[in-house]
């Protein structure tokens, strides 16, 4: 009996049951609950490198990577050391530190569009604050976003959004006043005509266009040739600001983010995920005339008890230093490319109804034969097939996101062996499915 009880205490099932008694749905972020794929989540005991281990000691090759931050894998020795060193000196001061200056300088060097940068605690805070500043600067109220893009859970962004909202089929969240929602305009991604049309009608009221330059929250989508430069032209013409939400793409695609990759310079940029080295961080920054409005330099209020947190700053500094190693992105991208090509060749040979979108070290396997270029086409995916694929992968020790509308992230900790095992498993599973 005692043994039975010990076993129960070690099971994910037990912890999920306990969690649901005290946490809504048992999780602190909705997608984690596995609702879209069915079944119950595993509870994590520890993680290292490319592996994540549950409380029952099952080990998985992890392609979720905490939804983006872990480009070096779990518990990278340099990051662990940096955090360990810092923690002995205290965890929060409520006073400025040289660490914040150092990280700000690393960000500015990586992204020349940023003159001034403010650190916050999450991507959500970064986008909310960026929009506030944009509204203050332009003295306009409306913002334009794209269907299926995700900008965190601020009230203004919870319409036709990606990530967990796409996963759960929530198109607008109760609790957001209609008056607030009405200030957010949505058009399809990659559709410059729709952008121009809406600007012709309401351009004088639009404070900013906010966009994931490379969307990854409706699965990975690639921008068409002139889409992002077109956004730059339209916003300039109407004197609205262009905000690149690089919470995922920043430092993942290139040291200078998607803006370096595509050669378009936004007015404001939001960051998160990777710049925290796995600790909670966000940042927003950009043109000095706009960012000068932020308090205490200007009148736009934005603050944070734990902002610029020394542990997070220290982890972020170490992360960015690691990414500056010569050839880091090139090597990671090449590894990913080989993995994706192997999958693509198999899919093509068998004529399976699957589309793989890929850029840098992120990809999405969409269960549709049609090209996926926006939210509407992403939604043609067979999410039941995805759910089956997800569970079969999990059974073989491979963890991908429990939702069709997320990216698969490759880290520098993934070995060739991890990737070939994953490609083989995918082939076997799809063989059985089709
Ligand atoms: C994750 C994400 C956010 C929100 O960041 P949080 O840290 O989860 O609040 C915002 N924008 C994009 C593009 C993201 O991927």
CSV table of C-alpha atoms and ligand atoms in Angstrom, one decimal:
chain,number,residue,atom,x,y,z
A,1,UNK,CA,0.0,0.0,0.0
A,2,UNK,CA,2.8,2.4,0.9
A,3,UNK,CA,4.4,1.6,-2.4
A,4,UNK,CA,1.2,2.3,-4.2
A,5,UNK,CA,1.0,5.7,-2.6
A,6,UNK,CA,4.6,6.6,-3.4
A,7,UNK,CA,3.9,5.7,-7.0
A,8,UNK,CA,0.8,7.8,-7.1
A,9,UNK,CA,2.8,10.8,-5.8
A,10,UNK,CA,5.2,10.4,-8.6
A,11,UNK,CA,2.7,10.4,-11.4
A,12,UNK,CA,1.7,13.3,-13.7
A,13,UNK,CA,-1.9,12.2,-13.3
A,14,UNK,CA,-1.7,12.8,-9.5
A,15,UNK,CA,-0.1,16.2,-9.9
A,16,UNK,CA,-2.6,17.3,-12.6
A,17,UNK,CA,-5.4,16.3,-10.3
A,18,UNK,CA,-3.9,18.3,-7.4
A,19,UNK,CA,-3.1,21.2,-9.7
A,20,UNK,CA,-6.7,21.5,-10.8
A,21,UNK,CA,-7.8,21.9,-7.2
A,22,UNK,CA,-5.8,25.1,-6.8
A,23,UNK,CA,-4.9,26.5,-10.3
A,24,UNK,CA,-7.4,27.3,-13.1
A,25,UNK,CA,-7.3,24.2,-15.3
A,26,UNK,CA,-4.2,23.0,-13.5
A,27,UNK,CA,-1.8,25.2,-15.4
A,28,UNK,CA,-0.4,28.8,-15.4
A,29,UNK,CA,-0.7,29.2,-19.2
A,30,UNK,CA,-3.5,27.6,-21.2
A,31,UNK,CA,-1.8,25.7,-23.9
A,32,UNK,CA,0.1,23.6,-21.3
A,33,UNK,CA,-3.1,21.8,-20.4
A,34,UNK,CA,-3.1,19.7,-23.6
A,35,UNK,CA,-6.7,20.7,-24.2
A,36,UNK,CA,-6.3,20.9,-28.0
A,37,UNK,CA,-4.7,17.5,-28.4
A,38,UNK,CA,-6.6,15.7,-25.6
A,39,UNK,CA,-5.1,13.7,-22.7
A,40,UNK,CA,-3.3,15.1,-19.8
A,41,UNK,CA,0.0,17.0,-19.5
A,42,UNK,CA,3.1,15.5,-18.0
A,43,UNK,CA,4.5,17.3,-15.0
A,44,UNK,CA,8.2,18.2,-15.2
A,45,UNK,CA,10.9,17.2,-12.7
A,46,UNK,CA,13.9,18.6,-14.5
A,47,UNK,CA,15.5,19.3,-17.9
A,48,UNK,CA,19.0,19.4,-19.3
A,49,UNK,CA,20.3,20.2,-22.8
A,50,UNK,CA,17.7,19.0,-25.4
A,51,UNK,CA,15.9,16.8,-22.9
A,52,UNK,CA,13.0,17.3,-20.5
A,53,UNK,CA,12.2,14.7,-17.8
A,54,UNK,CA,8.8,14.2,-16.2
A,55,UNK,CA,8.0,13.2,-12.6
A,56,UNK,CA,7.7,9.6,-13.7
A,57,UNK,CA,11.3,9.8,-15.1
A,58,UNK,CA,10.2,9.6,-18.8
A,59,UNK,CA,12.7,11.5,-20.9
A,60,UNK,CA,11.6,13.5,-24.0
A,61,UNK,CA,13.6,15.3,-26.7
A,62,UNK,CA,12.2,18.8,-26.2
A,63,UNK,CA,11.1,20.8,-29.3
A,64,UNK,CA,9.0,23.2,-27.3
A,65,UNK,CA,11.9,24.9,-25.6
A,66,UNK,CA,9.6,26.8,-23.2
A,67,UNK,CA,7.9,28.3,-26.4
A,68,UNK,CA,11.0,30.0,-27.6
A,69,UNK,CA,13.5,31.2,-25.0
A,70,UNK,CA,15.8,28.2,-24.8
A,71,UNK,CA,17.9,28.6,-28.0
A,72,UNK,CA,20.8,27.0,-26.0
A,73,UNK,CA,18.7,24.2,-24.6
A,74,UNK,CA,17.9,23.6,-20.9
A,75,UNK,CA,20.3,24.5,-18.1
A,76,UNK,CA,23.2,25.6,-20.4
A,77,UNK,CA,26.3,25.5,-18.2
A,78,UNK,CA,27.3,29.2,-18.9
A,79,UNK,CA,23.8,30.5,-18.0
A,80,UNK,CA,23.5,28.3,-14.9
A,81,UNK,CA,26.9,29.6,-13.8
A,82,UNK,CA,25.9,33.2,-14.4
A,83,UNK,CA,22.7,32.9,-12.4
A,84,UNK,CA,24.5,31.0,-9.6
A,85,UNK,CA,27.1,33.8,-9.3
A,86,UNK,CA,24.5,36.5,-9.3
A,87,UNK,CA,22.1,35.0,-6.8
A,88,UNK,CA,24.6,35.1,-4.0
A,89,UNK,CA,24.6,38.9,-4.3
A,90,UNK,CA,20.9,39.3,-4.0
A,91,UNK,CA,17.8,38.8,-6.1
A,92,UNK,CA,16.3,42.3,-6.4
A,93,UNK,CA,17.3,45.8,-5.4
A,94,UNK,CA,14.8,48.3,-6.5
A,95,UNK,CA,17.8,50.4,-7.6
A,96,UNK,CA,19.6,50.5,-10.9
A,97,UNK,CA,22.6,48.2,-11.7
A,98,UNK,CA,25.4,48.1,-14.2
A,99,UNK,CA,23.9,44.8,-15.5
A,100,UNK,CA,20.9,46.7,-16.9
A,101,UNK,CA,23.3,49.1,-18.8
A,102,UNK,CA,25.3,46.2,-20.1
A,103,UNK,CA,22.2,44.3,-21.4
A,104,UNK,CA,20.8,47.5,-22.9
A,105,UNK,CA,24.0,48.1,-24.8
A,106,UNK,CA,24.1,44.5,-26.1
A,107,UNK,CA,20.5,45.0,-27.3
A,108,UNK,CA,21.3,48.3,-29.0
A,109,UNK,CA,24.4,46.9,-30.7
A,110,UNK,CA,22.4,44.0,-32.0
A,111,UNK,CA,19.5,46.1,-33.2
A,112,UNK,CA,20.5,49.5,-34.6
A,113,UNK,CA,16.8,50.6,-34.7
A,114,UNK,CA,16.9,50.8,-30.9
A,115,UNK,CA,18.2,54.0,-29.4
A,116,UNK,CA,16.6,53.6,-26.0
A,117,UNK,CA,15.3,50.4,-24.4
A,118,UNK,CA,13.2,49.7,-21.3
A,119,UNK,CA,13.3,46.3,-19.5
A,120,UNK,CA,10.0,44.8,-18.2
A,121,UNK,CA,9.1,41.3,-17.0
A,122,UNK,CA,7.3,39.7,-19.9
A,123,UNK,CA,6.5,40.0,-23.6
A,124,UNK,CA,3.0,41.0,-22.7
A,125,UNK,CA,4.2,44.0,-20.7
A,126,UNK,CA,6.5,44.9,-23.6
A,127,UNK,CA,3.8,45.1,-26.2
A,128,UNK,CA,1.3,46.8,-23.9
A,129,UNK,CA,3.8,49.5,-23.1
A,130,UNK,CA,4.9,49.9,-26.7
A,131,UNK,CA,1.4,50.5,-27.8
A,132,UNK,CA,0.9,53.0,-24.9
A,133,UNK,CA,3.9,55.0,-26.0
A,134,UNK,CA,2.8,54.8,-29.7
A,135,UNK,CA,-0.6,56.2,-28.8
A,136,UNK,CA,1.0,59.0,-26.8
A,137,UNK,CA,3.4,59.9,-29.5
A,138,UNK,CA,0.9,60.0,-32.3
A,139,UNK,CA,-2.0,61.2,-30.2
A,140,UNK,CA,-4.2,58.5,-31.9
A,141,UNK,CA,-6.1,55.6,-30.5
A,142,UNK,CA,-6.4,52.8,-32.9
A,143,UNK,CA,-3.9,50.0,-33.6
A,144,UNK,CA,-3.7,47.6,-36.5
A,145,UNK,CA,-2.7,44.0,-36.0
A,146,UNK,CA,-2.8,40.8,-38.0
A,147,UNK,CA,-5.2,37.9,-37.7
A,148,UNK,CA,-3.3,35.0,-36.0
A,149,UNK,CA,-0.5,37.1,-34.7
A,150,UNK,CA,0.0,37.0,-30.9
A,151,UNK,CA,1.2,39.9,-28.9
A,152,UNK,CA,0.6,38.6,-25.3
A,153,UNK,CA,-2.5,38.9,-23.3
A,154,UNK,CA,-3.0,42.7,-23.0
A,155,UNK,CA,-6.6,43.7,-23.6
A,156,UNK,CA,-5.9,45.3,-26.9
A,157,UNK,CA,-4.4,42.2,-28.4
A,158,UNK,CA,-7.0,39.6,-27.6
A,159,UNK,CA,-8.9,39.7,-30.9
A,160,UNK,CA,-8.4,37.1,-33.6
A,161,UNK,CA,-5.1,36.3,-31.9
A,162,UNK,CA,-2.8,33.3,-32.3
A,163,UNK,CA,-1.1,31.0,-29.8
A,164,UNK,CA,-3.4,29.8,-27.0
A,165,UNK,CA,-6.4,31.7,-28.5
A,166,UNK,CA,-6.0,30.0,-31.8
A,167,UNK,CA,-5.5,26.7,-30.0
A,168,UNK,CA,-8.7,27.1,-28.0
A,169,UNK,CA,-10.7,28.8,-30.7
A,170,UNK,CA,-11.2,32.0,-28.7
A,171,UNK,CA,-11.7,34.9,-31.1
A,172,UNK,CA,-12.4,37.5,-28.5
A,173,UNK,CA,-11.9,37.2,-24.8
A,174,UNK,CA,-14.8,38.0,-22.4
A,175,UNK,CA,-13.6,40.7,-19.9
A,176,UNK,CA,-12.3,43.0,-22.6
A,177,UNK,CA,-14.7,45.9,-22.9
A,178,UNK,CA,-16.1,46.4,-26.4
A,179,UNK,CA,-14.9,49.9,-26.4
A,180,UNK,CA,-11.3,48.7,-26.0
A,181,UNK,CA,-11.6,45.9,-28.5
A,182,UNK,CA,-13.1,48.4,-31.1
A,183,UNK,CA,-9.8,50.2,-31.1
A,184,UNK,CA,-8.0,47.1,-32.5
A,185,UNK,CA,-8.2,46.6,-36.2
A,186,UNK,CA,-7.4,43.2,-37.7
A,187,UNK,CA,-6.4,42.3,-41.3
A,188,UNK,CA,-4.9,39.1,-42.8
A,189,UNK,CA,-1.2,38.7,-42.6
A,190,UNK,CA,0.7,39.0,-45.9
A,191,UNK,CA,-2.2,41.1,-47.4
A,192,UNK,CA,-0.8,44.6,-48.1
A,193,UNK,CA,-3.9,45.6,-50.1
A,194,UNK,CA,-6.0,45.0,-47.0
A,195,UNK,CA,-3.6,47.2,-45.0
A,196,UNK,CA,-3.7,50.0,-47.6
A,197,UNK,CA,-7.5,49.9,-47.7
A,198,UNK,CA,-7.9,50.2,-44.0
A,199,UNK,CA,-5.4,53.0,-43.9
A,200,UNK,CA,-7.3,54.9,-46.7
A,201,UNK,CA,-10.4,54.7,-44.4
A,202,UNK,CA,-9.0,55.1,-40.9
A,203,UNK,CA,-5.3,56.0,-41.4
A,204,UNK,CA,-5.5,59.3,-39.5
A,205,UNK,CA,-6.7,57.4,-36.4
A,206,UNK,CA,-4.1,54.6,-36.4
A,207,UNK,CA,-1.3,55.0,-33.9
A,208,UNK,CA,0.6,52.0,-34.9
A,209,UNK,CA,0.8,48.8,-36.8
A,210,UNK,CA,2.1,45.9,-34.6
A,211,UNK,CA,3.3,42.8,-36.4
A,212,UNK,CA,5.3,39.7,-35.7
A,213,UNK,CA,7.7,40.1,-38.7
A,214,UNK,CA,8.0,36.4,-38.9
A,215,UNK,CA,4.8,35.0,-37.3
A,216,UNK,CA,5.3,32.0,-35.1
A,217,UNK,CA,2.0,31.9,-33.1
A,218,UNK,CA,-0.3,30.6,-35.8
A,219,UNK,CA,2.5,28.2,-36.6
A,220,UNK,CA,5.4,29.6,-38.5
A,221,UNK,CA,4.5,31.8,-41.5
A,222,UNK,CA,6.8,33.5,-43.9
A,223,UNK,CA,6.4,37.1,-45.0
A,224,UNK,CA,5.8,37.6,-48.7
A,225,UNK,CA,8.5,39.6,-50.6
A,226,UNK,CA,7.4,43.2,-50.2
A,227,UNK,CA,5.0,42.8,-47.2
A,228,UNK,CA,7.1,44.1,-44.4
A,229,UNK,CA,8.7,46.9,-46.5
A,230,UNK,CA,5.2,47.7,-47.6
A,231,UNK,CA,4.1,48.1,-44.0
A,232,UNK,CA,7.1,50.4,-43.5
A,233,UNK,CA,5.9,52.6,-46.5
A,234,UNK,CA,2.3,52.8,-45.5
A,235,UNK,CA,3.0,53.6,-41.8
A,236,UNK,CA,5.5,56.3,-42.9
A,237,UNK,CA,2.9,57.8,-45.3
A,238,UNK,CA,0.2,58.0,-42.7
A,239,UNK,CA,2.6,59.0,-39.8
A,240,UNK,CA,1.7,55.9,-37.8
A,241,UNK,CA,4.4,53.9,-36.0
A,242,UNK,CA,5.6,50.5,-37.0
A,243,UNK,CA,6.1,48.1,-34.1
A,244,UNK,CA,7.9,44.8,-34.7
A,245,UNK,CA,7.0,42.3,-32.1
A,246,UNK,CA,10.2,40.3,-32.0
A,247,UNK,CA,9.5,38.5,-28.7
A,248,UNK,CA,10.1,35.2,-30.6
A,249,UNK,CA,12.1,36.3,-33.6
A,250,UNK,CA,14.6,38.6,-31.8
A,251,UNK,CA,18.0,36.9,-31.5
A,252,UNK,CA,16.6,33.6,-32.9
A,253,UNK,CA,16.8,34.4,-36.6
A,254,UNK,CA,19.9,36.5,-36.4
A,255,UNK,CA,21.7,38.5,-33.7
A,256,UNK,CA,19.7,41.5,-35.0
A,257,UNK,CA,16.4,39.7,-35.2
A,258,UNK,CA,13.9,39.6,-38.0
A,259,UNK,CA,14.6,43.2,-38.8
A,260,UNK,CA,18.2,42.4,-39.7
A,261,UNK,CA,17.0,39.3,-41.6
A,262,UNK,CA,14.5,41.2,-43.7
A,263,UNK,CA,16.2,44.6,-43.8
A,264,UNK,CA,13.3,46.7,-42.5
A,265,UNK,CA,13.7,49.2,-39.7
A,266,UNK,CA,10.7,49.5,-37.3
A,267,UNK,CA,10.1,52.5,-35.1
A,268,UNK,CA,9.7,50.3,-32.0
A,269,UNK,CA,10.6,46.8,-31.2
A,270,UNK,CA,9.4,44.4,-28.5
A,271,UNK,CA,11.5,41.7,-27.1
A,272,UNK,CA,11.2,38.8,-24.6
A,273,UNK,CA,11.9,35.1,-24.5
A,274,UNK,CA,15.5,34.7,-25.6
A,275,UNK,CA,16.8,37.9,-24.0
A,276,UNK,CA,15.9,36.6,-20.6
A,277,UNK,CA,18.0,33.5,-21.0
A,278,UNK,CA,15.1,31.5,-19.6
A,279,UNK,CA,14.2,33.9,-16.8
A,280,UNK,CA,11.1,36.2,-17.0
A,281,UNK,CA,12.1,39.3,-19.1
A,282,UNK,CA,10.7,41.6,-21.7
A,283,UNK,CA,11.9,44.8,-23.3
A,284,UNK,CA,10.6,47.5,-25.6
A,285,UNK,CA,12.7,50.1,-27.4
A,286,UNK,CA,13.2,52.1,-30.5
A,287,UNK,CA,13.5,55.7,-31.8
A,288,UNK,CA,14.8,58.1,-29.2
A,289,UNK,CA,12.1,60.7,-29.9
A,290,UNK,CA,9.4,58.1,-29.2
A,291,UNK,CA,11.1,56.4,-26.3
A,292,UNK,CA,11.9,59.8,-24.7
A,293,UNK,CA,8.2,60.0,-23.8
A,294,UNK,CA,8.7,57.1,-21.3
A,295,UNK,CA,8.7,58.2,-17.6
A,296,UNK,CA,10.8,59.6,-15.9
A,297,UNK,CA,12.2,61.1,-19.1
A,298,UNK,CA,8.7,61.9,-20.3
A,299,UNK,CA,5.1,61.7,-19.2
A,300,UNK,CA,4.1,58.1,-20.3
A,301,UNK,CA,3.9,56.0,-17.2
A,302,UNK,CA,5.3,52.5,-17.1
A,303,UNK,CA,7.1,50.9,-14.1
A,304,UNK,CA,8.0,47.5,-12.5
A,305,UNK,CA,9.0,46.4,-9.0
A,306,UNK,CA,11.1,43.6,-10.5
A,307,UNK,CA,12.0,45.2,-13.8
A,308,UNK,CA,15.7,45.0,-14.7
A,309,UNK,CA,15.9,42.1,-12.3
A,310,UNK,CA,19.6,41.3,-11.7
A,311,UNK,CA,19.2,37.5,-12.1
A,312,UNK,CA,17.3,38.0,-15.4
A,313,UNK,CA,19.7,40.6,-16.6
A,314,UNK,CA,22.7,38.4,-15.8
A,315,UNK,CA,21.1,35.4,-17.6
A,316,UNK,CA,20.2,37.6,-20.6
A,317,UNK,CA,23.8,39.0,-20.9
A,318,UNK,CA,25.2,35.5,-20.8
A,319,UNK,CA,22.7,34.4,-23.4
A,320,UNK,CA,23.5,37.2,-25.8
A,321,UNK,CA,27.2,36.7,-25.4
A,322,UNK,CA,26.8,33.0,-26.3
A,323,UNK,CA,24.8,34.0,-29.4
A,324,UNK,CA,27.6,36.2,-30.5
A,325,UNK,CA,29.9,33.3,-30.9
A,326,UNK,CA,31.0,33.3,-34.6
A,327,UNK,CA,28.8,31.1,-36.7
A,328,UNK,CA,26.2,30.4,-34.0
A,329,UNK,CA,23.1,31.1,-36.0
A,330,UNK,CA,24.6,29.8,-39.3
A,331,UNK,CA,25.3,26.4,-37.7
A,332,UNK,CA,22.0,26.2,-36.0
A,333,UNK,CA,20.1,27.1,-39.1
A,334,UNK,CA,22.1,24.6,-41.2
A,335,UNK,CA,21.3,21.8,-38.7
A,336,UNK,CA,17.6,22.8,-38.8
A,337,UNK,CA,17.6,23.0,-42.6
A,338,UNK,CA,19.0,19.5,-43.0
A,339,UNK,CA,16.3,18.2,-40.6
A,340,UNK,CA,13.5,20.0,-42.4
A,341,UNK,CA,14.7,18.9,-45.9
A,342,UNK,CA,14.7,15.2,-44.8
A,343,UNK,CA,11.1,15.6,-43.6
A,344,UNK,CA,10.1,17.5,-46.7
A,345,UNK,CA,11.6,14.8,-49.0
A,346,UNK,CA,9.7,12.1,-47.2
A,347,UNK,CA,6.4,14.0,-47.3
A,348,UNK,CA,6.8,14.8,-51.0
A,349,UNK,CA,7.7,11.3,-52.0
A,350,UNK,CA,4.6,9.9,-50.3
A,351,UNK,CA,2.4,12.8,-51.3
A,352,UNK,CA,1.1,13.3,-47.8
A,353,UNK,CA,-1.2,16.3,-47.3
A,354,UNK,CA,1.4,18.2,-45.2
A,355,UNK,CA,3.0,21.6,-45.5
A,356,UNK,CA,6.2,22.4,-43.6
A,357,UNK,CA,6.9,26.1,-43.0
A,358,UNK,CA,10.5,26.8,-41.9
A,359,UNK,CA,12.9,29.6,-41.3
A,360,UNK,CA,16.1,29.7,-39.2
A,361,UNK,CA,15.7,27.3,-36.3
A,362,UNK,CA,11.9,27.2,-36.2
A,363,UNK,CA,9.3,25.3,-38.1
A,364,UNK,CA,5.8,24.1,-38.2
A,365,UNK,CA,4.4,20.9,-39.7
A,366,UNK,CA,0.9,21.9,-40.9
A,367,UNK,CA,-1.5,19.1,-41.5
A,368,UNK,CA,-2.8,20.5,-44.8
A,369,UNK,CA,-1.6,20.1,-48.4
A,370,UNK,CA,-2.3,23.8,-49.1
A,371,UNK,CA,0.4,26.5,-48.8
A,372,UNK,CA,0.1,28.2,-45.4
A,373,UNK,CA,0.5,32.0,-45.7
A,374,UNK,CA,-1.9,33.5,-43.2
A,375,UNK,CA,-4.3,32.6,-40.4
A,376,UNK,CA,-7.1,31.4,-42.7
A,377,UNK,CA,-4.9,28.9,-44.5
A,378,UNK,CA,-3.3,27.8,-41.2
A,379,UNK,CA,-6.8,27.0,-40.0
A,380,UNK,CA,-7.3,24.6,-42.9
A,381,UNK,CA,-5.0,22.2,-41.0
A,382,UNK,CA,-6.5,19.0,-39.8
A,383,UNK,CA,-6.0,19.5,-36.0
A,384,UNK,CA,-7.3,16.0,-35.2
A,385,UNK,CA,-4.4,14.6,-37.3
A,386,UNK,CA,-2.1,16.9,-35.5
A,387,UNK,CA,-3.3,15.7,-32.2
A,388,UNK,CA,-2.7,12.1,-33.2
A,389,UNK,CA,0.8,13.0,-34.5
A,390,UNK,CA,1.5,14.8,-31.2
A,391,UNK,CA,0.6,11.8,-29.0
A,392,UNK,CA,2.5,9.3,-31.2
A,393,UNK,CA,5.5,11.5,-31.0
A,394,UNK,CA,5.2,11.8,-27.2
A,395,UNK,CA,4.9,8.1,-26.9
A,396,UNK,CA,8.2,7.8,-28.7
A,397,UNK,CA,9.9,10.3,-26.4
A,398,UNK,CA,9.5,13.4,-28.5
A,399,UNK,CA,7.8,16.5,-27.1
A,400,UNK,CA,6.4,19.0,-29.7
A,401,UNK,CA,3.9,21.7,-28.8
A,402,UNK,CA,0.4,20.5,-27.8
A,403,UNK,CA,-1.1,22.7,-30.5
A,404,UNK,CA,-1.0,22.9,-34.3
A,405,UNK,CA,-0.6,26.7,-34.0
A,406,UNK,CA,2.9,26.9,-32.4
A,407,UNK,CA,6.4,26.5,-33.7
A,408,UNK,CA,8.9,23.7,-33.2
A,409,UNK,CA,12.1,25.2,-31.9
A,410,UNK,CA,15.5,23.7,-32.5
A,411,UNK,CA,18.3,24.6,-30.0
A,412,UNK,CA,22.0,24.3,-30.2
A,413,UNK,CA,21.7,21.5,-27.6
A,414,UNK,CA,19.8,19.2,-30.1
A,415,UNK,CA,22.2,16.6,-31.4
A,416,UNK,CA,22.3,15.0,-34.8
A,417,UNK,CA,21.1,11.9,-33.1
A,418,UNK,CA,18.1,13.7,-31.5
A,419,UNK,CA,17.1,15.0,-35.0
A,420,UNK,CA,17.5,11.8,-36.9
A,421,UNK,CA,15.5,10.0,-34.2
A,422,UNK,CA,12.8,12.6,-34.5
A,423,UNK,CA,12.7,12.5,-38.3
A,424,UNK,CA,12.5,8.6,-38.2
A,425,UNK,CA,9.7,8.7,-35.7
A,426,UNK,CA,7.8,11.3,-37.8
A,427,UNK,CA,8.1,9.1,-40.9
A,428,UNK,CA,6.9,6.0,-39.1
A,429,UNK,CA,3.9,7.8,-37.5
A,430,UNK,CA,2.8,9.5,-40.7
A,431,UNK,CA,3.3,6.2,-42.6
A,432,UNK,CA,0.6,4.7,-40.3
A,433,UNK,CA,-1.6,7.7,-40.4
A,434,UNK,CA,-1.9,7.9,-44.2
B,1,LIG,C1,5.3,34.9,-26.3
B,1,LIG,C2,4.9,36.2,-27.1
B,1,LIG,C3,4.4,37.3,-26.5
B,1,LIG,C4,4.1,37.3,-25.0
B,1,LIG,O1,5.2,37.2,-24.2
B,1,LIG,P1,4.9,36.7,-22.7
B,1,LIG,O2,6.3,36.7,-22.1
B,1,LIG,O3,4.4,35.3,-22.8
B,1,LIG,O4,4.0,37.6,-22.1
B,1,LIG,C5,4.3,38.4,-27.2
B,1,LIG,N1,4.5,38.4,-28.5
B,1,LIG,C6,5.0,37.4,-29.2
B,1,LIG,C7,5.3,37.4,-30.6
B,1,LIG,C8,5.2,36.2,-28.5
B,1,LIG,O5,5.6,35.1,-29.1
